[in-house]
XYZ file of C-alpha atoms in Angstrom:
664
model
C 69.464 90.277 -21.258
C 70.407 90.498 -24.884
C 70.500 87.560 -27.271
C 74.011 86.412 -28.037
C 75.449 84.421 -30.879
C 75.532 80.625 -30.465
C 79.307 80.749 -30.066
C 79.257 83.071 -27.069
C 75.884 82.119 -25.655
C 77.124 78.651 -24.838
C 79.917 80.108 -22.692
C 79.430 81.402 -19.176
C 83.049 82.522 -19.001
C 83.334 81.453 -15.402
C 86.565 82.419 -13.708
C 88.674 79.337 -13.045
C 88.494 78.287 -9.412
C 89.336 74.636 -9.806
C 91.283 72.232 -11.929
C 91.626 72.026 -15.693
C 89.187 74.486 -17.310
C 89.117 78.246 -16.912
C 86.068 78.966 -19.019
C 83.778 76.334 -20.458
C 80.265 75.868 -21.651
C 77.795 75.958 -18.760
C 76.100 72.591 -18.539
C 77.589 71.411 -21.845
C 79.311 68.050 -22.213
C 82.779 68.597 -20.850
C 84.351 65.437 -22.105
C 85.944 64.646 -25.435
C 84.577 61.588 -27.168
C 86.494 58.484 -26.254
C 86.348 54.738 -26.736
C 83.266 53.010 -25.435
C 85.466 50.592 -23.483
C 84.401 50.904 -19.814
C 87.992 50.319 -18.782
C 88.935 53.673 -20.297
C 88.186 56.376 -17.764
C 87.808 60.085 -18.314
C 88.431 62.749 -15.697
C 85.509 64.968 -14.677
C 86.848 68.532 -14.604
C 85.820 71.100 -11.998
C 84.648 68.491 -9.492
C 87.260 69.114 -6.772
C 86.543 72.122 -4.532
C 89.218 74.809 -4.351
C 89.456 74.363 -0.583
C 90.531 70.689 -0.851
C 94.225 71.516 -0.610
C 97.182 69.547 0.707
C 97.745 72.057 3.504
C 94.225 71.470 4.853
C 94.184 67.697 4.276
C 93.199 65.817 7.445
C 93.627 62.363 5.916
C 91.464 59.752 4.240
C 87.982 59.097 5.580
C 86.731 55.837 7.013
C 85.576 53.504 4.247
C 82.141 53.179 5.864
C 81.481 56.947 5.855
C 78.106 57.636 4.247
C 78.460 60.141 1.395
C 75.948 61.960 -0.796
C 76.766 62.955 -4.351
C 75.167 64.330 -7.491
C 75.861 63.547 -11.109
C 74.809 66.359 -13.448
C 73.627 65.785 -17.010
C 73.889 68.480 -19.693
C 70.866 70.082 -21.270
C 70.036 69.004 -24.813
C 70.554 72.519 -26.124
C 72.300 74.772 -23.629
C 72.415 77.739 -25.998
C 68.748 77.340 -26.843
C 67.708 77.089 -23.193
C 69.616 80.268 -22.323
C 68.216 82.079 -25.359
C 64.682 81.088 -24.363
C 65.178 82.194 -20.752
C 66.534 85.515 -21.996
C 63.735 86.082 -24.507
C 60.958 85.233 -22.034
C 62.420 87.651 -19.466
C 63.511 90.630 -21.611
C 61.202 93.558 -22.446
C 60.893 94.082 -26.187
C 61.405 90.446 -27.085
C 58.560 88.858 -29.108
C 58.537 86.054 -26.535
C 58.521 88.391 -23.511
C 56.349 86.891 -20.758
C 55.404 83.941 -22.949
C 57.050 81.120 -21.002
C 56.968 77.436 -21.812
C 55.015 75.008 -19.707
C 57.169 72.656 -17.619
C 56.284 69.773 -19.926
C 57.255 71.777 -23.015
C 60.516 72.941 -21.444
C 61.440 69.392 -20.421
C 60.621 68.086 -23.897
C 62.746 70.757 -25.547
C 65.776 71.016 -23.275
C 65.963 68.343 -20.559
C 68.416 65.429 -20.808
C 66.836 62.282 -22.219
C 65.392 59.494 -20.120
C 67.629 57.076 -21.992
C 70.751 58.935 -20.855
C 69.662 59.264 -17.242
C 68.632 55.601 -17.126
C 72.081 54.617 -18.347
C 73.727 56.739 -15.655
C 71.504 55.463 -12.845
C 71.889 51.876 -14.051
C 75.666 52.184 -13.903
C 75.652 53.725 -10.413
C 73.290 51.079 -9.047
C 75.332 48.281 -10.600
C 78.387 49.579 -8.746
C 76.601 49.470 -5.381
C 75.382 53.059 -4.948
C 71.821 53.935 -3.917
C 69.849 56.362 -6.083
C 67.902 58.702 -3.822
C 66.396 61.073 -6.397
C 66.061 61.717 -10.117
C 63.880 64.703 -11.074
C 61.398 64.604 -13.944
C 63.743 66.966 -15.804
C 66.565 64.362 -15.603
C 69.071 67.167 -14.947
C 70.888 65.315 -12.167
C 70.997 62.115 -10.178
C 71.367 62.174 -6.390
C 73.102 59.123 -4.946
C 74.453 57.871 -1.629
C 76.882 55.205 -0.595
C 79.855 54.315 1.616
C 83.132 56.068 0.884
C 84.748 52.806 -0.212
C 82.177 52.388 -3.005
C 82.300 56.054 -3.999
C 86.100 55.839 -4.216
C 85.843 52.834 -6.505
C 83.101 54.241 -8.726
C 84.726 57.661 -9.148
C 88.344 56.535 -9.255
C 89.409 58.819 -6.427
C 90.063 58.754 -2.684
C 87.870 60.795 -0.370
C 89.743 62.757 2.296
C 88.752 65.049 5.135
C 89.682 68.733 4.809
C 89.562 71.652 7.207
C 87.401 74.369 5.686
C 85.181 77.177 7.021
C 85.675 76.013 10.620
C 84.459 72.516 9.705
C 85.972 69.191 8.702
C 84.483 68.222 5.358
C 84.787 65.292 2.970
C 86.025 65.928 -0.581
C 87.837 63.995 -3.337
C 91.612 64.222 -3.081
C 92.006 63.848 -6.848
C 89.731 64.615 -9.764
C 86.935 62.026 -10.037
C 86.616 60.016 -13.225
C 84.090 57.705 -14.863
C 84.201 55.130 -17.649
C 84.133 56.941 -20.980
C 80.748 55.486 -21.898
C 79.209 57.158 -18.822
C 81.428 60.241 -18.726
C 80.202 61.213 -22.180
C 76.649 61.454 -20.833
C 77.317 63.766 -17.893
C 78.624 67.265 -17.322
C 80.107 66.813 -13.866
C 79.833 65.313 -10.432
C 79.636 66.721 -6.926
C 80.786 64.476 -4.111
C 82.132 66.946 -1.558
C 80.416 68.104 1.612
C 80.818 71.784 0.781
C 77.178 71.792 -0.315
C 76.260 70.844 3.246
C 77.503 74.235 4.426
C 74.409 75.704 2.777
C 72.720 77.454 5.663
C 69.662 79.558 6.506
C 70.351 83.261 5.939
C 68.796 84.120 9.279
C 69.962 86.036 12.356
C 68.097 86.056 15.642
C 68.151 89.249 17.631
C 71.013 89.115 20.112
C 73.027 86.570 18.174
C 75.819 86.905 15.665
C 75.465 85.035 12.353
C 76.059 81.330 12.904
C 78.884 80.970 10.395
C 80.737 84.204 11.096
C 84.041 84.255 12.957
C 82.885 86.047 16.154
C 79.884 83.753 16.715
C 78.544 83.712 20.279
C 80.528 86.856 21.100
C 77.510 88.435 22.731
C 77.465 85.680 25.349
C 81.013 86.287 26.580
C 82.585 88.318 29.363
C 80.365 89.002 32.347
C 80.491 92.609 33.524
C 79.015 94.718 36.274
C 75.515 96.069 35.613
C 75.462 99.371 33.761
C 71.885 100.278 34.601
C 70.957 101.116 31.032
C 68.355 98.372 30.682
C 67.174 99.415 27.233
C 63.513 98.528 26.789
C 62.480 97.344 23.340
C 60.262 99.630 21.272
C 57.035 98.510 19.632
C 57.633 101.218 17.025
C 60.645 103.335 16.144
C 61.299 105.971 18.774
C 58.850 104.645 21.367
C 61.626 104.338 23.957
C 65.076 105.839 24.372
C 68.039 105.030 26.584
C 70.934 107.012 27.995
C 74.294 105.725 26.780
C 77.912 106.914 26.845
C 78.389 109.672 24.299
C 78.256 108.360 20.753
C 78.116 110.397 17.568
C 77.395 113.541 19.582
C 74.486 112.006 21.481
C 73.918 110.465 24.894
C 70.266 109.546 24.324
C 69.413 107.117 21.506
C 66.339 105.114 20.445
C 66.090 101.520 21.571
C 65.907 98.375 19.461
C 62.645 97.021 18.066
C 60.634 94.427 19.967
C 59.816 92.925 16.575
C 57.448 94.353 14.017
C 54.113 92.596 13.528
C 52.170 91.924 10.297
C 50.069 95.107 10.297
C 53.211 97.239 10.678
C 54.962 95.450 7.818
C 51.981 95.914 5.501
C 51.756 99.577 6.429
C 55.464 100.266 5.973
C 55.443 98.653 2.547
C 52.320 100.532 1.480
C 50.002 97.560 1.060
C 47.827 98.023 4.128
C 44.857 99.380 2.154
C 44.954 96.813 -0.654
C 42.852 94.243 1.186
C 39.876 96.639 1.005
C 40.314 96.509 -2.781
C 40.315 92.716 -2.749
C 44.074 92.422 -3.192
C 45.738 90.212 -0.584
C 47.330 87.545 -2.755
C 44.287 85.677 -4.058
C 45.125 83.328 -6.895
C 48.874 83.507 -6.295
C 51.176 80.733 -5.084
C 54.443 81.514 -3.333
C 56.662 78.483 -2.848
C 59.195 78.350 -0.021
C 62.174 75.993 -0.023
C 64.163 75.055 3.080
C 65.734 71.918 4.498
C 63.692 69.523 6.649
C 60.302 70.605 8.046
C 58.910 72.179 11.190
C 56.551 69.770 12.965
C 54.564 72.693 14.389
C 54.387 75.174 11.509
C 50.595 75.236 11.112
C 49.914 75.305 14.844
C 52.555 77.995 15.389
C 51.350 80.219 12.556
C 47.720 79.966 13.591
C 48.572 80.775 17.213
C 50.668 83.711 15.997
C 47.894 84.890 13.661
C 45.318 84.778 16.446
C 47.732 86.691 18.670
C 47.834 89.557 16.158
C 44.287 89.446 14.829
C 45.344 87.965 11.495
C 43.653 85.224 9.461
C 44.972 81.748 10.138
C 46.259 79.254 7.616
C 43.714 77.130 5.784
C 43.961 74.328 3.262
C 43.578 77.006 0.590
C 46.464 79.137 1.884
C 48.989 76.542 3.016
C 50.188 73.216 1.673
C 53.442 71.373 2.138
C 55.407 68.667 0.396
C 57.875 67.410 2.910
C 59.984 64.337 3.562
C 59.260 62.140 6.540
C 61.740 62.503 9.421
C 63.109 59.046 8.565
C 64.287 60.524 5.251
C 66.266 63.372 6.859
C 70.014 63.075 6.247
C 73.222 64.965 7.114
C 71.566 66.682 10.062
C 74.775 67.564 11.906
C 76.490 69.398 9.048
C 73.185 70.922 7.969
C 72.582 72.436 11.432
C 69.804 70.007 12.388
C 66.048 70.333 11.844
C 65.977 72.743 14.790
C 68.432 74.988 12.952
C 66.042 75.265 10.006
C 62.783 75.454 11.974
C 63.137 79.158 12.692
C 63.877 79.738 9.012
C 60.737 77.996 7.824
C 58.680 79.784 10.463
C 60.059 83.186 9.470
C 59.474 82.479 5.782
C 55.910 81.255 6.162
C 54.802 83.887 8.674
C 56.321 86.823 6.786
C 54.751 85.781 3.463
C 51.411 85.234 5.213
C 51.730 88.635 6.905
C 52.092 90.527 3.610
C 49.835 88.390 1.393
C 47.433 86.568 3.741
C 45.243 85.206 0.927
C 48.109 83.847 -1.171
C 48.703 80.127 -1.228
C 51.981 79.216 0.452
C 53.555 75.973 -0.722
C 56.352 74.773 1.541
C 58.691 72.209 -0.038
C 61.284 70.713 2.309
C 64.558 69.109 1.360
C 65.859 65.905 2.913
C 69.065 67.801 3.669
C 70.743 71.101 2.797
C 72.599 69.682 -0.227
C 71.032 67.625 -2.994
C 67.759 67.715 -1.069
C 67.354 71.411 -1.869
C 67.872 70.725 -5.585
C 65.193 68.031 -5.437
C 62.804 70.446 -3.704
C 63.439 73.030 -6.429
C 62.859 70.485 -9.187
C 59.520 69.433 -7.698
C 58.315 73.009 -8.143
C 59.833 73.640 -11.562
C 58.970 70.281 -13.141
C 55.314 70.571 -12.142
C 54.886 74.350 -12.318
C 53.643 74.453 -8.742
C 54.304 78.174 -8.191
C 55.191 81.318 -10.128
C 57.284 82.754 -7.267
C 59.847 80.864 -5.176
C 61.567 82.271 -2.073
C 64.893 80.683 -1.118
C 66.322 81.900 2.178
C 69.568 79.951 2.109
C 72.998 80.142 0.541
C 76.466 78.680 0.357
C 79.457 80.280 2.064
C 80.429 82.546 -0.818
C 80.862 80.970 -4.231
C 83.331 78.445 -2.889
C 81.786 75.278 -4.377
C 82.998 73.297 -7.401
C 82.070 74.642 -10.799
C 80.327 71.389 -11.722
C 77.849 71.984 -8.893
C 77.495 75.667 -9.793
C 76.602 74.743 -13.367
C 74.163 72.050 -12.299
C 72.276 74.461 -10.058
C 72.428 77.229 -12.640
C 70.595 75.043 -15.138
C 67.716 74.904 -12.664
C 67.695 78.713 -12.614
C 67.630 78.781 -16.432
C 64.733 76.320 -16.403
C 62.811 78.549 -13.995
C 63.331 81.616 -16.188
C 62.198 79.723 -19.293
C 59.048 78.655 -17.463
C 58.312 82.181 -16.205
C 59.034 81.340 -12.569
C 60.738 83.993 -10.444
C 63.441 82.743 -8.071
C 64.268 85.049 -5.151
C 67.384 84.253 -3.102
C 68.665 85.814 0.112
C 71.945 87.616 -0.578
C 73.548 86.486 2.700
C 74.066 87.631 6.286
C 77.844 87.847 6.483
C 78.686 90.828 4.341
C 81.463 90.132 1.864
C 82.315 86.729 3.467
C 85.950 87.747 3.953
C 85.832 86.741 7.627
C 85.029 83.141 6.699
C 86.918 82.813 3.405
C 89.746 85.320 3.578
C 88.546 87.040 0.413
C 85.495 89.023 -0.629
C 82.781 87.253 -2.588
C 78.977 87.088 -2.671
C 76.973 84.028 -1.736
C 75.794 81.590 -4.380
C 73.029 80.898 -5.495
C 72.135 84.590 -4.982
C 75.053 85.547 -7.237
C 73.625 83.573 -10.181
C 72.737 85.920 -13.059
C 69.442 84.020 -13.490
C 67.942 84.761 -10.047
C 66.871 87.864 -8.153
C 69.200 88.464 -5.229
C 67.585 90.207 -2.255
C 69.804 92.259 0.049
C 68.934 93.812 3.383
C 67.996 97.062 5.067
C 67.529 98.382 8.574
C 64.057 99.863 8.822
C 62.373 102.157 11.302
C 58.567 102.006 11.368
C 57.044 104.896 13.300
C 53.891 105.133 15.393
C 51.760 105.800 12.299
C 53.102 102.746 10.477
C 55.271 104.722 8.061
C 58.979 104.355 7.427
C 60.941 106.716 9.675
C 64.343 105.663 8.329
C 65.839 103.029 6.063
C 69.483 102.312 5.483
C 71.651 99.374 4.518
C 71.791 96.431 6.915
C 75.172 96.115 8.543
C 75.242 95.975 12.363
C 78.306 96.568 14.502
C 77.860 96.267 18.271
C 79.867 97.842 21.052
C 79.351 96.515 24.554
C 78.702 99.099 27.235
C 80.589 98.271 30.429
C 80.874 99.761 33.877
C 84.175 101.373 34.902
C 85.447 103.683 37.667
C 84.755 106.509 35.211
C 81.182 105.389 34.706
C 79.739 103.576 31.747
C 82.085 103.318 28.764
C 82.343 101.411 25.510
C 84.440 98.263 25.502
C 85.999 99.224 22.161
C 86.344 102.267 19.989
C 83.137 103.115 18.155
C 81.406 101.639 16.272
C 82.672 98.550 18.131
C 84.176 95.161 17.355
C 81.213 92.766 17.474
C 79.665 91.582 14.222
C 75.879 91.678 14.267
C 75.508 90.629 10.646
C 75.138 92.435 7.368
C 73.685 91.897 3.917
C 75.737 89.871 1.462
C 76.667 91.054 -1.987
C 79.461 92.330 -4.163
C 81.320 91.346 -7.285
C 81.065 87.721 -8.383
C 84.230 85.685 -8.728
C 82.475 83.491 -11.308
C 79.920 85.211 -13.481
C 80.438 87.861 -16.135
C 78.244 90.939 -15.999
C 74.810 90.156 -17.442
C 73.539 92.508 -20.112
C 70.723 93.764 -17.890
C 73.196 95.258 -15.372
C 75.209 97.174 -17.955
C 74.695 100.908 -17.748
C 73.231 100.667 -14.243
C 75.841 99.044 -12.001
C 78.884 101.336 -11.682
C 81.955 99.970 -13.431
C 83.908 100.483 -10.202
C 81.689 97.888 -8.526
C 81.264 95.520 -11.442
C 84.686 95.175 -13.022
C 82.934 93.256 -15.782
C 81.256 90.824 -13.362
C 77.785 90.130 -12.024
C 77.142 92.164 -8.875
C 74.515 91.340 -6.263
C 72.044 92.076 -4.763
C 69.311 93.324 -7.109
C 66.779 94.588 -4.547
C 66.568 94.830 -0.766
C 64.041 94.602 2.053
C 63.990 94.561 5.851
C 66.689 92.276 7.274
C 68.107 93.846 10.441
C 67.196 91.778 13.531
C 67.386 94.925 15.705
C 64.587 96.367 13.557
C 63.312 92.868 12.895
C 60.141 90.814 12.580
C 58.382 89.041 15.427
C 57.502 85.393 14.843
C 55.704 82.763 16.902
C 57.272 79.331 17.334
C 57.286 76.187 19.439
C 61.018 75.411 19.205
C 62.193 71.868 18.578
C 63.738 70.590 21.791
C 64.888 67.191 20.503
C 66.207 66.811 16.963
C 65.767 63.045 17.086
C 62.111 62.922 18.098
C 61.273 66.460 16.867
C 59.570 67.140 20.190
C 58.762 70.834 20.579
C 58.521 73.201 23.521
C 56.069 75.908 24.516
C 54.988 78.695 22.172
C 57.242 81.755 22.318
C 57.715 84.965 20.380
C 61.159 85.611 18.954
C 62.552 88.394 16.806
C 64.411 87.481 13.639
C 66.111 89.224 10.786
C 68.612 88.359 8.104
C 68.103 88.397 4.364
C 66.009 85.325 5.181
C 63.359 87.915 6.019
C 64.060 90.137 3.021
C 63.545 87.369 0.443
C 60.059 86.202 1.537
C 58.941 89.819 2.014
C 59.948 90.541 -1.579
C 58.281 87.357 -2.804
C 55.039 88.233 -1.013
C 55.022 91.774 -2.400
C 55.569 90.306 -5.864
C 52.517 88.093 -5.346
C 50.397 91.161 -4.565
C 51.762 92.899 -7.661
C 50.994 89.892 -9.852
C 47.420 89.780 -8.573
C 46.764 93.508 -8.882
C 48.262 93.818 -12.382
C 47.228 90.385 -13.665
C 50.840 89.941 -14.747
C 53.283 87.120 -14.232
C 56.641 88.689 -13.393
C 58.747 85.594 -14.034
C 62.499 86.165 -13.822
C 62.314 89.862 -12.992
C 65.895 91.128 -13.309
C 65.935 92.259 -16.951
C 62.686 94.177 -16.377
C 63.864 95.541 -13.017
C 66.957 97.080 -14.562
C 65.111 98.239 -17.687
C 62.558 99.973 -15.462
C 65.343 101.579 -13.466
C 66.899 103.000 -16.634
C 63.655 104.705 -17.654
C 62.074 105.382 -14.249
C 64.648 105.337 -11.431
C 62.096 106.983 -9.150
C 60.212 103.653 -9.117
C 62.857 102.426 -6.678
C 63.383 103.653 -3.134
C 67.075 104.493 -3.163
C 68.828 103.505 0.061
C 71.792 105.636 1.008
C 73.940 106.212 4.068
C 72.300 108.450 6.683
C 73.569 112.012 7.055
C 74.625 111.164 10.604
C 75.118 107.688 12.119
C 72.038 105.855 13.366
C 72.543 103.874 16.560
C 70.211 101.887 18.784
C 70.535 100.842 22.414
C 70.124 97.107 22.993
C 69.949 95.105 26.221
C 70.106 91.327 25.899
C 67.169 89.612 27.569
C 69.318 86.528 28.211
C 72.584 88.022 29.482
C 71.444 91.451 30.662
C 74.387 93.028 28.848
C 74.032 96.384 27.151
C 75.189 97.328 23.674
C 75.164 100.169 21.221
C 74.185 98.935 17.753
C 75.501 101.126 14.934
C 73.728 100.637 11.614
C 74.965 100.757 8.007
C 78.420 99.217 8.572
C 78.494 96.220 6.223
C 82.117 94.990 5.907
C 83.543 96.306 2.607
C 80.055 96.701 1.120
C 78.568 100.193 1.251
C 75.317 101.964 0.510
C 75.446 104.789 -2.015
C 73.268 106.893 -4.284
C 71.946 104.735 -7.107
C 72.891 101.070 -7.345
C 75.018 99.727 -4.468
C 76.226 96.308 -3.316
C 74.196 96.271 -0.085
C 70.712 97.112 -1.372
C 71.015 96.832 -5.166
C 68.617 99.108 -7.045
C 66.958 100.011 -3.759
C 64.314 98.933 -1.295
C 61.473 96.886 -2.756
C 58.037 98.489 -2.804
C 54.604 97.628 -4.120
C 54.509 100.805 -6.196
C 57.905 100.146 -7.736
C 57.227 96.481 -8.487
C 53.884 97.451 -10.023
C 55.746 99.658 -12.493
C 58.026 96.722 -13.238
C 54.967 94.544 -13.908
C 53.599 97.105 -16.361
C 56.908 97.581 -18.199
């Protein structure tokens, strides 16, 4: 990214989604100076979500309702922090790859302890509990009953119908006494953050937050006799199906690729002989809650596949105790995140078995994830962080967006690369009624990882790769024989990579000249890279599933096959760890170098395009016995194309390509 003048560098030029301001300084103080009299209150702009509308208002909430909120404090020097992050990350800059230490960054840019103490003192005095304040002082996480929150913030919390949920949000713009308002940049007190979800899809399921969820479990039909058997490698088995795309015989779905196949497909299978398997690298993983069986599961899985198990040198975790878990219902319970953590840990360990994995769990899927991120950034615990979660689009208040974005700027300034899953629901139009990418992946300060469908042949090489976007058509029995329940490609959503044009962020300098203007329209477009995400060409994991979310009791060990950009992000993070080790280079925030490398050496990236003829797989559900045809590369309004596209970004990640990025 290029350096900008102080006047423009302090503006993010976010499109107005909420009240009052249309474009304002990211993280800067949003409040005009006012009298110090605590009786004089000032409104906090951009703190009411756009979905909290009168038409969706379900009434005020019970006064005893427990509510979490965050108060965000501005950086000391927003323009300076952005300029540093840009300089550290941009080839040609004198400060390129010369990041600050966490302590130096905090000293230079973090809000002061005096300011945060004043904010926390006020909140405590009003009866709210302070649950977290990071060392960077960038925010304060608090909890309290709705009656107290209403009083403190001068608003009334209501329930609203949004994204197939009933969520709490302020009915009017929150406010604070002027003496406190002048210290903060915004507040988040709505439950929209608790829609943050794992970007994971299990084979045979539709994405959890998409409209046709559980569709594959509906409508019993007569047996069709297809009984597609899963393939250990692409093309191992075929099945006879009703004519589709000029064929009646198609390959079957993957049983689930194993670590050796993943290493081979991504060209890193011979590196271990050269002493390159992640030694000296730390990959952090952030999710909500914590799996009680992660070490046992991963070691059982590793033994199953002849892989090295986890040791104290290759796995550590910083996790809350179960008594500290909050908001489990809205956050999809610890069991809903267990598969995510398992997928993340086992896929990183598969690609980089000697790398240290640091798992940091949040107390919930809202402020808890921010706290987990701050633990890593404030102590410099890792140089690479994989984040396999996202909001439903960018539909959260701008105050929260800015607060999280400052964490991304901190990471870039410290030379820490943040990788975020781009999403599993395509353009999100099914859930939101309009196309938009998922945040935080849409942030211009993180690397957004999209998804591909990947065939790995008998020799371990890629046999095909296209954009991830699955549409299923059930095969049913009729008097005329087996037929499709709907016109091809079908009407069942099997998930697809997120991406597209941001509704918030202007186009960053690094994307100019690479992302087609027809896609960008002057805005940030995601993703940046892509990796395997399709559950029907997915990754096999080993897990003892939680059977009781209260006691965290777990069942017997089973193998399951997962996909989603939740797989793509940790795969990319693990490959980056191998690149860092082999080149003795710290990649940091990679986007400016990724795009600069693409401009000079586009062949460094494996371009993912639409296949010349449709690729389809036969799938038989092990639970229902129903048969389906899965057509690939149909991702809502997002499409693969030659060059940059909004499904796979610059292309599929590879060790060779990322090594060229490291040497740029």
